[in-house]
PDB file of C-alpha atoms in Angstrom:
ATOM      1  CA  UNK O   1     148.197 104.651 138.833  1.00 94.00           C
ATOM      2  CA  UNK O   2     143.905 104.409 139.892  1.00 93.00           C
ATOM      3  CA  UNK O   3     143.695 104.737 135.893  1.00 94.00           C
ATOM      4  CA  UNK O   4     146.348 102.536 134.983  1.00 95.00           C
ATOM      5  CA  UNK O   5     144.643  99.893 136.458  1.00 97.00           C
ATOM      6  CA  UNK O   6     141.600 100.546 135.099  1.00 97.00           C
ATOM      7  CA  UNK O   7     142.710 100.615 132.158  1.00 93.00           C
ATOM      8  CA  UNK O   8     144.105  97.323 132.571  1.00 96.00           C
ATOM      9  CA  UNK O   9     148.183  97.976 132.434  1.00 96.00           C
ATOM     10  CA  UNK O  10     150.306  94.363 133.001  1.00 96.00           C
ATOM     11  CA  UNK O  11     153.887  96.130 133.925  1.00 97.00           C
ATOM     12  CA  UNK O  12     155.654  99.042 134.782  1.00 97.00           C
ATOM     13  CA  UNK O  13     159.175  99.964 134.196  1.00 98.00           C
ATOM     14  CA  UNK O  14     160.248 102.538 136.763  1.00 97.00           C
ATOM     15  CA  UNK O  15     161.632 105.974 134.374  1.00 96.00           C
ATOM     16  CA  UNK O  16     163.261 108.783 136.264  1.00 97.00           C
ATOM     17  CA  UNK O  17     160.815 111.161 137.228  1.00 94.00           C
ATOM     18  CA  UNK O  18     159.278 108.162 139.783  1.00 96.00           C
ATOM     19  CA  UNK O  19     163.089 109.244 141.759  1.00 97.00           C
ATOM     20  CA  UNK O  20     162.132 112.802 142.133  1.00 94.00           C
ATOM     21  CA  UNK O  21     160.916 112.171 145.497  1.00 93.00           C
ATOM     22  CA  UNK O  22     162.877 109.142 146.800  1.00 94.00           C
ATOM     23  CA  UNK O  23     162.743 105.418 147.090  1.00 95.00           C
ATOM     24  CA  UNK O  24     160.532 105.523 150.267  1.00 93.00           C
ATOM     25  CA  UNK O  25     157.454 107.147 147.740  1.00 92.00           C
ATOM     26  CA  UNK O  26     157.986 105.085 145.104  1.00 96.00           C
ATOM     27  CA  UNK O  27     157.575 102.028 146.997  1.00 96.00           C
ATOM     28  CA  UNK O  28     154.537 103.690 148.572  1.00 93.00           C
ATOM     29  CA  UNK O  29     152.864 104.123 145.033  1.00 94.00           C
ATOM     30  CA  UNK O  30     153.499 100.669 144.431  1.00 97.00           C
ATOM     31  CA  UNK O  31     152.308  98.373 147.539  1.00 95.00           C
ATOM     32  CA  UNK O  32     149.802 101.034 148.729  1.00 94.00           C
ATOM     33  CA  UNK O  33     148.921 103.393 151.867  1.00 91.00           C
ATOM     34  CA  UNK O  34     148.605 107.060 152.445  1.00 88.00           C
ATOM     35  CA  UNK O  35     151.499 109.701 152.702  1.00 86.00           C
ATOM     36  CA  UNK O  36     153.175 111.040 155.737  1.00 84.00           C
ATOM     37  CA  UNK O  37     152.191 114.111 157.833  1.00 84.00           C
ATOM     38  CA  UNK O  38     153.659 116.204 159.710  1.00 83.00           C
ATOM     39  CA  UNK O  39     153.389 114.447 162.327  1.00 85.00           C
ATOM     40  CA  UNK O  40     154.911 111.387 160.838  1.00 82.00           C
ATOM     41  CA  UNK O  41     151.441 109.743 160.632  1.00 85.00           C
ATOM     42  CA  UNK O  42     150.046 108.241 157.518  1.00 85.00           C
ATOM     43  CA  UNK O  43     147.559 110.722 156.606  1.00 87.00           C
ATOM     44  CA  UNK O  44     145.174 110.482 153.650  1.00 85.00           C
ATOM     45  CA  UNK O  45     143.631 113.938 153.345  1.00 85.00           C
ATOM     46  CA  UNK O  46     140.395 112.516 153.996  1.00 83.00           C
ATOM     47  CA  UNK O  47     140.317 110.206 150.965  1.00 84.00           C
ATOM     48  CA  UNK O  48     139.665 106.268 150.808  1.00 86.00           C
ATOM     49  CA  UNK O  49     143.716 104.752 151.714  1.00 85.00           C
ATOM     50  CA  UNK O  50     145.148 104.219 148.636  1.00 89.00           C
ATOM     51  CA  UNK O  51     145.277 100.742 147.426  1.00 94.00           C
ATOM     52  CA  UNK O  52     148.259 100.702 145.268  1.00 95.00           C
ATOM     53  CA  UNK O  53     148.881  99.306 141.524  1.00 97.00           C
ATOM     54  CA  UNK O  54     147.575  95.759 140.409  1.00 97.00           C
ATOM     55  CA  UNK O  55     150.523  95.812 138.390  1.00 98.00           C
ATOM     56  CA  UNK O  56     154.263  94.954 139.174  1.00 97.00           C
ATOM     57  CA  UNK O  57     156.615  97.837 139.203  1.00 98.00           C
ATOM     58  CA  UNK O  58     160.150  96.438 137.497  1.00 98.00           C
ATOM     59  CA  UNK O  59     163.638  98.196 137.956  1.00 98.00           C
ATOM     60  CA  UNK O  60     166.544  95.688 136.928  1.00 98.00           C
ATOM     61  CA  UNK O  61     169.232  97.636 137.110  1.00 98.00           C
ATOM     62  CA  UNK O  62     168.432  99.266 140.123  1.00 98.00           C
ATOM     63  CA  UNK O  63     170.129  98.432 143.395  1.00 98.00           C
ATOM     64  CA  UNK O  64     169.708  98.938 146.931  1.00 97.00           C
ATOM     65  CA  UNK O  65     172.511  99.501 149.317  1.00 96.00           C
ATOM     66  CA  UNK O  66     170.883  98.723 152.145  1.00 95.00           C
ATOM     67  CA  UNK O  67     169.905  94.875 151.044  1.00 95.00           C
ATOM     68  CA  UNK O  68     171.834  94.681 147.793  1.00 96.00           C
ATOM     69  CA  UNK O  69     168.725  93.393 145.828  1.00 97.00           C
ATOM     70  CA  UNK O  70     167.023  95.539 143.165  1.00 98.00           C
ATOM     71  CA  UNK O  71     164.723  98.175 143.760  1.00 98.00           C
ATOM     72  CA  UNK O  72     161.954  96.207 142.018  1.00 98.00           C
ATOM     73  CA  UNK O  73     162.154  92.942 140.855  1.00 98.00           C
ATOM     74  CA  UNK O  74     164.372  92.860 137.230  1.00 98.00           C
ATOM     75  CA  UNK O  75     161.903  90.822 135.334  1.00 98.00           C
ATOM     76  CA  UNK O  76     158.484  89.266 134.742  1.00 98.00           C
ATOM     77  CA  UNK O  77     157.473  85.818 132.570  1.00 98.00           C
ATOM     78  CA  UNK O  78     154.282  85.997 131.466  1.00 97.00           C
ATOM     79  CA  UNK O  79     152.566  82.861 129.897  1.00 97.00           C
ATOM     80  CA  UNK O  80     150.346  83.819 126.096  1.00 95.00           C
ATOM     81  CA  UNK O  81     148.527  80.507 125.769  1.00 94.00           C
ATOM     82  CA  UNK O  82     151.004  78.096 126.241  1.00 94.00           C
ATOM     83  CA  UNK O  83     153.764  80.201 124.967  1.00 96.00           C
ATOM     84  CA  UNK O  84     156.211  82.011 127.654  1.00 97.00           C
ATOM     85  CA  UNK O  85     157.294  85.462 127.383  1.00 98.00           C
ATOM     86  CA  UNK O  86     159.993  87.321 129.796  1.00 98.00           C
ATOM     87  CA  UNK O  87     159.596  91.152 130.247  1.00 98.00           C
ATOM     88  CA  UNK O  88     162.912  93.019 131.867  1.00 98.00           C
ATOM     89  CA  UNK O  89     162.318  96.589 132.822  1.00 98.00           C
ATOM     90  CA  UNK O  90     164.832  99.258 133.300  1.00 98.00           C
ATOM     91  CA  UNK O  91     165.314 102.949 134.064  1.00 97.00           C
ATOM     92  CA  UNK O  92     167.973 105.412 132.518  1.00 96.00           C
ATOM     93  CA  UNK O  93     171.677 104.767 133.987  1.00 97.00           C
ATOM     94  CA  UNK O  94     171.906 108.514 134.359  1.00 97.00           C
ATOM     95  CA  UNK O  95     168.435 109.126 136.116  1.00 97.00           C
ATOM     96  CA  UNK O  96     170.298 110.425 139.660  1.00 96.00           C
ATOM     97  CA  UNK O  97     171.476 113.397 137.524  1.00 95.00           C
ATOM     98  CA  UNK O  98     168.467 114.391 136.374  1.00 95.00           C
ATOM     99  CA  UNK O  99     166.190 113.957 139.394  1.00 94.00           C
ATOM    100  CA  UNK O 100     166.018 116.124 142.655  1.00 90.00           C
ATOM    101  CA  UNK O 101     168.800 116.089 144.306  1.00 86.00           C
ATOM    102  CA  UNK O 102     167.968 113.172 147.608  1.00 92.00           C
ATOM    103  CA  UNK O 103     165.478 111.400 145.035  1.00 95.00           C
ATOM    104  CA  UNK O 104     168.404 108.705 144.314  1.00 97.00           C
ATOM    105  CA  UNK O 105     169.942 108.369 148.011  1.00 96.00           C
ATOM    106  CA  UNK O 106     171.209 104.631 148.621  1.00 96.00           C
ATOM    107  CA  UNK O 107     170.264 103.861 145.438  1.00 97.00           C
ATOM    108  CA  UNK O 108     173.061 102.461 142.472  1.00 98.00           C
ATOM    109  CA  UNK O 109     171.943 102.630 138.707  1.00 98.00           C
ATOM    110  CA  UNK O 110     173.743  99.832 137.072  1.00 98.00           C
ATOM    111  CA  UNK O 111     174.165 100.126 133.124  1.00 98.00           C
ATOM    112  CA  UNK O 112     171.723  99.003 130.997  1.00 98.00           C
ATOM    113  CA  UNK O 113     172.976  96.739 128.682  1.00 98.00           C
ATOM    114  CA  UNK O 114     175.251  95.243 131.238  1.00 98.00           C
ATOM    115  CA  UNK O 115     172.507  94.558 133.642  1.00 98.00           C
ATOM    116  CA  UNK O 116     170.296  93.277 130.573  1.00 98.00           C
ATOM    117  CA  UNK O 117     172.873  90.960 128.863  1.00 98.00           C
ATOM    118  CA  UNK O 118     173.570  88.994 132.692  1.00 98.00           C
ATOM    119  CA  UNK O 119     169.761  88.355 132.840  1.00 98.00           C
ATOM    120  CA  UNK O 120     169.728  86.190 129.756  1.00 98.00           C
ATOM    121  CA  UNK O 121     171.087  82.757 130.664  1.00 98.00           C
ATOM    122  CA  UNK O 122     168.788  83.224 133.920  1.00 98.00           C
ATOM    123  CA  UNK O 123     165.644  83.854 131.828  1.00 98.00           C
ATOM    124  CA  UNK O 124     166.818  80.999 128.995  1.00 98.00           C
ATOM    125  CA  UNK O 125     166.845  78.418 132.001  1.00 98.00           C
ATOM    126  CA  UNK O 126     163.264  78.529 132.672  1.00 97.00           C
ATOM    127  CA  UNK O 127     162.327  78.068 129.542  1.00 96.00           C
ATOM    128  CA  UNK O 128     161.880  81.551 127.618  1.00 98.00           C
ATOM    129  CA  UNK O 129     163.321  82.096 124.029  1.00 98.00           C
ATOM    130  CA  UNK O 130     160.807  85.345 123.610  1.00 98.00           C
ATOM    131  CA  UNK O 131     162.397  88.542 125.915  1.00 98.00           C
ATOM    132  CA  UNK O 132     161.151  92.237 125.657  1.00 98.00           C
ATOM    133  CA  UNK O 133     163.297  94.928 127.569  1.00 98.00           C
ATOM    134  CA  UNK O 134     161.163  97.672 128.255  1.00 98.00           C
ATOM    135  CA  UNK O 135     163.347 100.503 128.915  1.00 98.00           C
ATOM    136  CA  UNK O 136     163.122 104.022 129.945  1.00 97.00           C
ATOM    137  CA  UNK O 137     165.610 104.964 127.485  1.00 98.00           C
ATOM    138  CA  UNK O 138     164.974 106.084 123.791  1.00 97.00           C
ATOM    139  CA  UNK O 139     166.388 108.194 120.685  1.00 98.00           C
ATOM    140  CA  UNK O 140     165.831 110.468 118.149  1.00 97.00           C
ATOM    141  CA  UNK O 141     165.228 110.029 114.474  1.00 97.00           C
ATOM    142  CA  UNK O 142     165.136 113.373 111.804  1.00 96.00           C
ATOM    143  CA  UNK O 143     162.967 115.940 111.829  1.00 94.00           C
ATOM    144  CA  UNK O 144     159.796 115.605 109.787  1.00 95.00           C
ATOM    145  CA  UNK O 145     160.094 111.620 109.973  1.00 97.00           C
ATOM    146  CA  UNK O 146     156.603 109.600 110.541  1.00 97.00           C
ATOM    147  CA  UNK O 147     155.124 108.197 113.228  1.00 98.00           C
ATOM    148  CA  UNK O 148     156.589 105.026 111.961  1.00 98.00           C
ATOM    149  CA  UNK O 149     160.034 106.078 110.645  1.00 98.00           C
ATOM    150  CA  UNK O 150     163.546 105.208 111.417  1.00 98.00           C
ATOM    151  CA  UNK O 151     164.792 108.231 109.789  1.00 98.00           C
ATOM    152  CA  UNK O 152     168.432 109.241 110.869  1.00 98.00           C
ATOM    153  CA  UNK O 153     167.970 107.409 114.541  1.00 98.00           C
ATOM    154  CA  UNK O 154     170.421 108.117 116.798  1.00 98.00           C
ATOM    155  CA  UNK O 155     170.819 108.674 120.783  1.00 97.00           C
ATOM    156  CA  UNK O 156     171.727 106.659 123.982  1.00 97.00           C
ATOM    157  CA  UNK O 157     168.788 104.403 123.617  1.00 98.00           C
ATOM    158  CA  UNK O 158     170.045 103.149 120.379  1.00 98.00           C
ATOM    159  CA  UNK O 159     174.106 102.646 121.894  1.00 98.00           C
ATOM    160  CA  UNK O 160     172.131 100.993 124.199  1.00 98.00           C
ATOM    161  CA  UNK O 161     170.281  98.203 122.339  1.00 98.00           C
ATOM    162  CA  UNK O 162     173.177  97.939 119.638  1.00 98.00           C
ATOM    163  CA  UNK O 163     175.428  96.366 123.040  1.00 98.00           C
ATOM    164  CA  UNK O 164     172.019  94.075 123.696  1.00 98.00           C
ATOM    165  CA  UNK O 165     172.546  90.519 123.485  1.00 98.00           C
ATOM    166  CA  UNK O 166     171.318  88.752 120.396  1.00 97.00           C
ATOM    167  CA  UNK O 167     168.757  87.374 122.236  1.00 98.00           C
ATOM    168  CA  UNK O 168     166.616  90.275 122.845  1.00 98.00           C
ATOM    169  CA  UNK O 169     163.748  90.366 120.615  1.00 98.00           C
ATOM    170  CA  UNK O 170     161.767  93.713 120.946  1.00 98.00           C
ATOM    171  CA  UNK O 171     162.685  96.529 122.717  1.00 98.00           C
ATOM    172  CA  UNK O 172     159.913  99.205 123.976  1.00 98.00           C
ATOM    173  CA  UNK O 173     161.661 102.745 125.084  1.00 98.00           C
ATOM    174  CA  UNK O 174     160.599 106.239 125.774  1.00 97.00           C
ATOM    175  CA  UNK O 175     162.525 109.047 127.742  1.00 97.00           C
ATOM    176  CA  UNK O 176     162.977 111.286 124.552  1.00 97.00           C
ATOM    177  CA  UNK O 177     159.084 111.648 124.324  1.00 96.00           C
ATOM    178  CA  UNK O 178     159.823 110.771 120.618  1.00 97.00           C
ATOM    179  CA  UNK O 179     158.145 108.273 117.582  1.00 98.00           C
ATOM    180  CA  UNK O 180     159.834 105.736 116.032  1.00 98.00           C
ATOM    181  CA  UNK O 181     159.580 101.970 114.868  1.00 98.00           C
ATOM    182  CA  UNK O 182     163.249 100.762 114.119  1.00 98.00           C
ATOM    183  CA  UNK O 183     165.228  97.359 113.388  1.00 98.00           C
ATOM    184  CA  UNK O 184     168.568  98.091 115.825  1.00 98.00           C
ATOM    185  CA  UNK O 185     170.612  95.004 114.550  1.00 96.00           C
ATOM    186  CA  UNK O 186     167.734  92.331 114.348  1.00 97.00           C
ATOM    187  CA  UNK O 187     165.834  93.777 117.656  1.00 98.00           C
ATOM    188  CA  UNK O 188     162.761  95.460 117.010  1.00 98.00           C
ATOM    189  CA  UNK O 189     163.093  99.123 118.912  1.00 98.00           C
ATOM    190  CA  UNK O 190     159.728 101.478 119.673  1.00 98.00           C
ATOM    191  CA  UNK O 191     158.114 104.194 120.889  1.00 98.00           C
ATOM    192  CA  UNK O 192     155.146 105.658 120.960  1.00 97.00           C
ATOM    193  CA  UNK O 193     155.983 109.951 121.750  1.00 95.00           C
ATOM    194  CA  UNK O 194     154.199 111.215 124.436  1.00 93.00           C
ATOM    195  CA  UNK O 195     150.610 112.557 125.895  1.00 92.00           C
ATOM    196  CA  UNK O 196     149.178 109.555 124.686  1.00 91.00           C
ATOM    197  CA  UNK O 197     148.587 110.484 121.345  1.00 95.00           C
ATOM    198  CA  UNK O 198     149.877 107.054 119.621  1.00 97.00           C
ATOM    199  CA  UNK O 199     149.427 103.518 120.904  1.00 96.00           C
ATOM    200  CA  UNK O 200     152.030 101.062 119.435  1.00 98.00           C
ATOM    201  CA  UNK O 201     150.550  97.471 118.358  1.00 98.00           C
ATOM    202  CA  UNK O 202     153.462  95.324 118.217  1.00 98.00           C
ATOM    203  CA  UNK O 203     152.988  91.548 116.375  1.00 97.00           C
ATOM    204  CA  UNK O 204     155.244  88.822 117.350  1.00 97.00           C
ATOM    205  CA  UNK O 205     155.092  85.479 115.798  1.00 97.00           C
ATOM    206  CA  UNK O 206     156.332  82.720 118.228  1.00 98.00           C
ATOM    207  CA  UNK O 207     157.077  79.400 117.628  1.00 97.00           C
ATOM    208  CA  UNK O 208     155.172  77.157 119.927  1.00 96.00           C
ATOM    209  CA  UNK O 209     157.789  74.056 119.570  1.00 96.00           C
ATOM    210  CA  UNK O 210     160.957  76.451 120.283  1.00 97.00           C
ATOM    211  CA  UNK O 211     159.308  79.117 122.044  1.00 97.00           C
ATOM    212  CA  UNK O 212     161.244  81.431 119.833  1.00 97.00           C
ATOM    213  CA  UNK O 213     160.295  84.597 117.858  1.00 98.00           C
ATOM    214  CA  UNK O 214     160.181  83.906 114.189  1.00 98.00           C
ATOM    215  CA  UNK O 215     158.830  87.570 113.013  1.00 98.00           C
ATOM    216  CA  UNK O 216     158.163  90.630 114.803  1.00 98.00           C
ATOM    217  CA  UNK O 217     156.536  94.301 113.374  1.00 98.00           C
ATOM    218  CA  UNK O 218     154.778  96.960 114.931  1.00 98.00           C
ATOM    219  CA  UNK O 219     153.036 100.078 113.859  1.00 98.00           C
ATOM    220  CA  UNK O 220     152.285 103.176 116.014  1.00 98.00           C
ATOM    221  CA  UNK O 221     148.211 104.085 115.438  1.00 97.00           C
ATOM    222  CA  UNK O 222     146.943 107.509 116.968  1.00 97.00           C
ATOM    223  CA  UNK O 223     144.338 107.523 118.998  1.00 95.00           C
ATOM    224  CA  UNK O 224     141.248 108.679 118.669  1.00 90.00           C
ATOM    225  CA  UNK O 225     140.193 110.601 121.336  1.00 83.00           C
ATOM    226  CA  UNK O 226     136.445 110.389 120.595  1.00 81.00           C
ATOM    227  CA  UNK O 227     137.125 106.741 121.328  1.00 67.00           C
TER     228      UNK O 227
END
Protein backbone atom coordinates (compact mmCIF):
# COMPACT_ATOMS: atom_id res chain seq x y z
CA UNK A 1 0.00 0.00 0.00
CA UNK A 2 3.49 2.56 0.92
CA UNK A 3 4.05 1.88 -3.00
CA UNK A 4 0.69 2.25 -4.14
CA UNK A 5 0.71 5.56 -3.08
CA UNK A 6 3.72 6.41 -4.41
CA UNK A 7 2.96 5.40 -7.29
CA UNK A 8 0.05 7.51 -7.30
CA UNK A 9 -3.10 4.83 -7.25
CA UNK A 10 -6.80 6.87 -7.13
CA UNK A 11 -9.01 3.64 -5.89
CA UNK A 12 -9.06 0.37 -4.61
CA UNK A 13 -11.57 -2.30 -4.98
CA UNK A 14 -11.29 -4.71 -2.06
CA UNK A 15 -10.59 -8.64 -3.93
CA UNK A 16 -10.63 -11.61 -1.64
CA UNK A 17 -7.36 -12.24 -0.41
CA UNK A 18 -7.72 -8.58 1.67
CA UNK A 19 -10.53 -11.21 3.86
CA UNK A 20 -7.90 -13.68 4.70
CA UNK A 21 -7.35 -12.08 7.92
CA UNK A 22 -10.66 -10.37 8.84
CA UNK A 23 -12.47 -7.11 8.61
CA UNK A 24 -10.69 -5.65 11.72
CA UNK A 25 -7.09 -5.75 9.37
CA UNK A 26 -8.47 -4.62 6.49
CA UNK A 27 -9.79 -1.58 7.94
CA UNK A 28 -6.42 -1.21 9.66
CA UNK A 29 -4.58 -1.17 6.17
CA UNK A 30 -6.87 1.35 5.12
CA UNK A 31 -7.20 4.31 7.86
CA UNK A 32 -3.74 3.50 9.34
CA UNK A 33 -1.94 2.36 12.75
CA UNK A 34 0.19 -0.50 13.82
CA UNK A 35 -0.94 -4.20 14.50
CA UNK A 36 -1.84 -5.81 17.73
CA UNK A 37 0.48 -7.63 20.20
CA UNK A 38 0.21 -9.92 22.38
CA UNK A 39 -0.60 -7.96 24.72
CA UNK A 40 -3.40 -6.34 22.87
CA UNK A 41 -1.27 -3.19 22.36
CA UNK A 42 -0.69 -1.59 19.04
CA UNK A 43 2.76 -2.52 18.42
CA UNK A 44 4.83 -1.47 15.40
CA UNK A 45 7.95 -3.63 15.54
CA UNK A 46 9.95 -0.67 15.91
CA UNK A 47 8.98 0.93 12.59
CA UNK A 48 7.52 4.58 11.89
CA UNK A 49 3.23 3.89 12.67
CA UNK A 50 1.88 3.20 9.58
CA UNK A 51 0.04 5.92 7.91
CA UNK A 52 -2.42 4.14 5.84
CA UNK A 53 -3.48 4.52 1.95
CA UNK A 54 -4.13 8.05 0.33
CA UNK A 55 -6.52 6.22 -1.59
CA UNK A 56 -10.20 5.11 -0.85
CA UNK A 57 -10.73 1.46 -0.37
CA UNK A 58 -14.39 0.60 -2.17
CA UNK A 59 -16.49 -2.63 -1.40
CA UNK A 60 -20.22 -2.15 -2.69
CA UNK A 61 -21.52 -5.16 -2.18
CA UNK A 62 -20.15 -5.74 1.00
CA UNK A 63 -22.20 -5.49 4.17
CA UNK A 64 -21.76 -5.25 7.73
CA UNK A 65 -23.99 -6.87 10.23
CA UNK A 66 -23.15 -5.00 12.89
CA UNK A 67 -24.24 -1.38 11.25
CA UNK A 68 -25.82 -2.63 8.05
CA UNK A 69 -23.72 -0.19 5.86
CA UNK A 70 -21.02 -1.47 3.48
CA UNK A 71 -17.73 -2.43 4.37
CA UNK A 72 -16.28 0.44 2.32
CA UNK A 73 -18.08 2.95 0.72
CA UNK A 74 -19.83 1.41 -2.83
CA UNK A 75 -18.67 4.17 -5.04
CA UNK A 76 -16.52 7.18 -5.92
CA UNK A 77 -17.32 10.34 -8.56
CA UNK A 78 -14.44 11.69 -9.70
CA UNK A 79 -14.50 15.03 -11.72
CA UNK A 80 -11.91 14.88 -15.41
CA UNK A 81 -12.05 18.58 -16.22
CA UNK A 82 -15.43 19.40 -16.03
CA UNK A 83 -16.64 16.03 -16.94
CA UNK A 84 -17.94 13.58 -13.98
CA UNK A 85 -17.08 10.06 -13.75
CA UNK A 86 -18.56 7.41 -11.05
CA UNK A 87 -16.27 4.43 -10.09
CA UNK A 88 -18.22 1.34 -8.15
CA UNK A 89 -15.93 -1.25 -6.73
CA UNK A 90 -16.73 -4.75 -5.84
CA UNK A 91 -15.28 -8.02 -4.57
CA UNK A 92 -16.21 -11.68 -5.70
CA UNK A 93 -19.78 -12.86 -4.25
CA UNK A 94 -18.07 -16.10 -3.36
CA UNK A 95 -14.87 -14.60 -1.62
CA UNK A 96 -15.98 -16.21 2.11
CA UNK A 97 -15.35 -19.61 0.43
CA UNK A 98 -12.20 -19.04 -0.64
CA UNK A 99 -10.63 -17.11 2.23
CA UNK A 100 -9.54 -18.43 5.76
CA UNK A 101 -12.02 -19.63 7.45
CA UNK A 102 -12.98 -16.31 10.30
CA UNK A 103 -11.63 -13.85 7.46
CA UNK A 104 -15.48 -13.17 6.44
CA UNK A 105 -17.16 -13.21 10.09
CA UNK A 106 -20.20 -10.62 10.22
CA UNK A 107 -19.63 -9.89 6.94
CA UNK A 108 -22.59 -10.53 3.87
CA UNK A 109 -21.35 -10.58 0.14
CA UNK A 110 -24.25 -9.36 -1.82
CA UNK A 111 -24.26 -10.33 -5.68
CA UNK A 112 -22.64 -8.39 -7.99
CA UNK A 113 -24.76 -7.42 -10.57
CA UNK A 114 -27.61 -7.00 -8.19
CA UNK A 115 -25.73 -4.69 -5.96
CA UNK A 116 -24.34 -2.86 -9.23
CA UNK A 117 -27.65 -2.45 -11.18
CA UNK A 118 -29.46 -0.66 -7.64
CA UNK A 119 -26.54 1.87 -7.67
CA UNK A 120 -27.46 3.32 -11.02
CA UNK A 121 -30.44 5.64 -10.56
CA UNK A 122 -28.40 6.86 -7.32
CA UNK A 123 -25.28 7.68 -9.38
CA UNK A 124 -27.61 9.12 -12.55
CA UNK A 125 -29.12 11.68 -9.92
CA UNK A 126 -26.03 13.52 -9.32
CA UNK A 127 -25.30 14.00 -12.51
CA UNK A 128 -23.03 11.03 -13.95
CA UNK A 129 -23.80 9.37 -17.39
CA UNK A 130 -19.95 7.86 -17.42
CA UNK A 131 -19.78 4.63 -14.67
CA UNK A 132 -16.80 2.12 -14.45
CA UNK A 133 -17.35 -1.03 -12.14
CA UNK A 134 -14.15 -2.16 -11.13
CA UNK A 135 -14.59 -5.60 -10.04
CA UNK A 136 -12.64 -8.33 -8.55
CA UNK A 137 -14.16 -10.73 -10.80
CA UNK A 138 -12.85 -11.82 -14.32
CA UNK A 139 -12.81 -14.74 -17.08
CA UNK A 140 -11.03 -16.70 -19.29
CA UNK A 141 -10.56 -16.49 -23.00
CA UNK A 142 -8.62 -19.61 -25.19
CA UNK A 143 -5.44 -20.66 -24.87
CA UNK A 144 -2.79 -19.00 -27.01
CA UNK A 145 -5.11 -15.76 -27.36
CA UNK A 146 -3.19 -12.17 -27.15
CA UNK A 147 -2.79 -9.87 -24.72
CA UNK A 148 -5.61 -8.11 -26.37
CA UNK A 149 -7.95 -10.95 -27.45
CA UNK A 150 -11.44 -11.93 -26.73
CA UNK A 151 -10.87 -15.34 -27.90
CA UNK A 152 -13.52 -17.94 -26.61
CA UNK A 153 -14.25 -15.68 -23.23
CA UNK A 154 -16.10 -17.25 -20.84
CA UNK A 155 -16.36 -17.42 -16.81
CA UNK A 156 -18.34 -15.77 -13.90
CA UNK A 157 -16.97 -12.39 -14.63
CA UNK A 158 -18.52 -12.39 -17.98
CA UNK A 159 -22.33 -13.87 -16.46
CA UNK A 160 -21.61 -11.16 -14.45
CA UNK A 161 -21.37 -8.08 -16.71
CA UNK A 162 -23.85 -9.70 -19.36
CA UNK A 163 -26.76 -9.10 -16.15
CA UNK A 164 -25.05 -5.31 -15.89
CA UNK A 165 -27.33 -2.60 -16.57
CA UNK A 166 -27.03 -0.87 -19.90
CA UNK A 167 -25.64 1.86 -18.33
CA UNK A 168 -22.34 0.59 -17.38
CA UNK A 169 -19.73 1.71 -19.64
CA UNK A 170 -16.33 -0.06 -18.90
CA UNK A 171 -15.75 -2.69 -16.74
CA UNK A 172 -12.07 -3.36 -15.19
CA UNK A 173 -11.80 -7.11 -13.57
CA UNK A 174 -9.12 -9.43 -12.43
CA UNK A 175 -9.43 -12.55 -10.06
CA UNK A 176 -8.50 -15.09 -12.90
CA UNK A 177 -4.97 -13.41 -13.17
CA UNK A 178 -5.86 -13.53 -16.94
CA UNK A 179 -5.56 -10.94 -20.33
CA UNK A 180 -8.23 -9.86 -22.17
CA UNK A 181 -9.89 -6.69 -23.84
CA UNK A 182 -13.62 -7.67 -24.66
CA UNK A 183 -17.02 -5.90 -25.81
CA UNK A 184 -19.63 -7.94 -23.22
CA UNK A 185 -22.90 -6.54 -24.86
CA UNK A 186 -21.81 -2.82 -25.48
CA UNK A 187 -19.61 -2.64 -22.06
CA UNK A 188 -16.08 -2.56 -22.53
CA UNK A 189 -14.57 -5.58 -20.14
CA UNK A 190 -10.52 -5.74 -19.15
CA UNK A 191 -7.80 -7.05 -17.61
CA UNK A 192 -4.51 -6.74 -17.41
CA UNK A 193 -3.06 -10.71 -16.02
CA UNK A 194 -1.02 -10.51 -13.23
CA UNK A 195 2.67 -9.60 -11.68
CA UNK A 196 2.41 -6.47 -13.32
CA UNK A 197 3.57 -7.38 -16.51
CA UNK A 198 0.78 -5.37 -18.66
CA UNK A 199 -0.72 -1.98 -17.88
CA UNK A 200 -4.13 -1.44 -19.61
CA UNK A 201 -4.66 2.23 -21.20
CA UNK A 202 -8.25 2.52 -21.57
CA UNK A 203 -9.70 5.73 -23.92
CA UNK A 204 -13.08 6.99 -23.28
CA UNK A 205 -14.59 9.70 -25.27
CA UNK A 206 -17.20 11.71 -23.21
CA UNK A 207 -19.52 14.05 -24.24
CA UNK A 208 -19.16 17.23 -22.32
CA UNK A 209 -22.98 18.46 -23.03
CA UNK A 210 -24.49 14.88 -21.93
CA UNK A 211 -21.80 13.71 -19.86
CA UNK A 212 -22.15 10.46 -21.69
CA UNK A 213 -19.60 8.02 -23.23
CA UNK A 214 -19.67 8.19 -26.96
CA UNK A 215 -16.57 5.64 -27.66
CA UNK A 216 -14.52 3.63 -25.48
CA UNK A 217 -11.16 1.18 -26.44
CA UNK A 218 -8.37 0.04 -24.57
CA UNK A 219 -5.22 -1.84 -25.25
CA UNK A 220 -3.09 -3.80 -22.71
CA UNK A 221 0.90 -2.53 -23.25
CA UNK A 222 3.66 -4.58 -21.29
CA UNK A 223 5.80 -2.98 -19.34
CA UNK A 224 9.05 -2.41 -19.58
CA UNK A 225 10.81 -3.14 -16.70
CA UNK A 226 13.95 -1.12 -17.55
CA UNK A 227 11.45 1.71 -17.30
Amino acid sequence: IEAMNLVGVDIHAVGNHEFDYGAKHLKRLRTGGCPEGKDGKPDCGGREPYAGSKFPFLAANVMENATGQTLFPAYVIKDFDGVKVAFIGLTLQGTPAIVRPGGTTGLVFNAEDVTVNKLIQEIKSKGVEAIVVVMHEGGLQASGAGINDCKDFNGKGKEVVEKFDAAVDVVLSAHTHRYYICDIGGKLMTSAGNYGTLVTEIDLRIDRATGKVVSKKAQNRVVDPKG
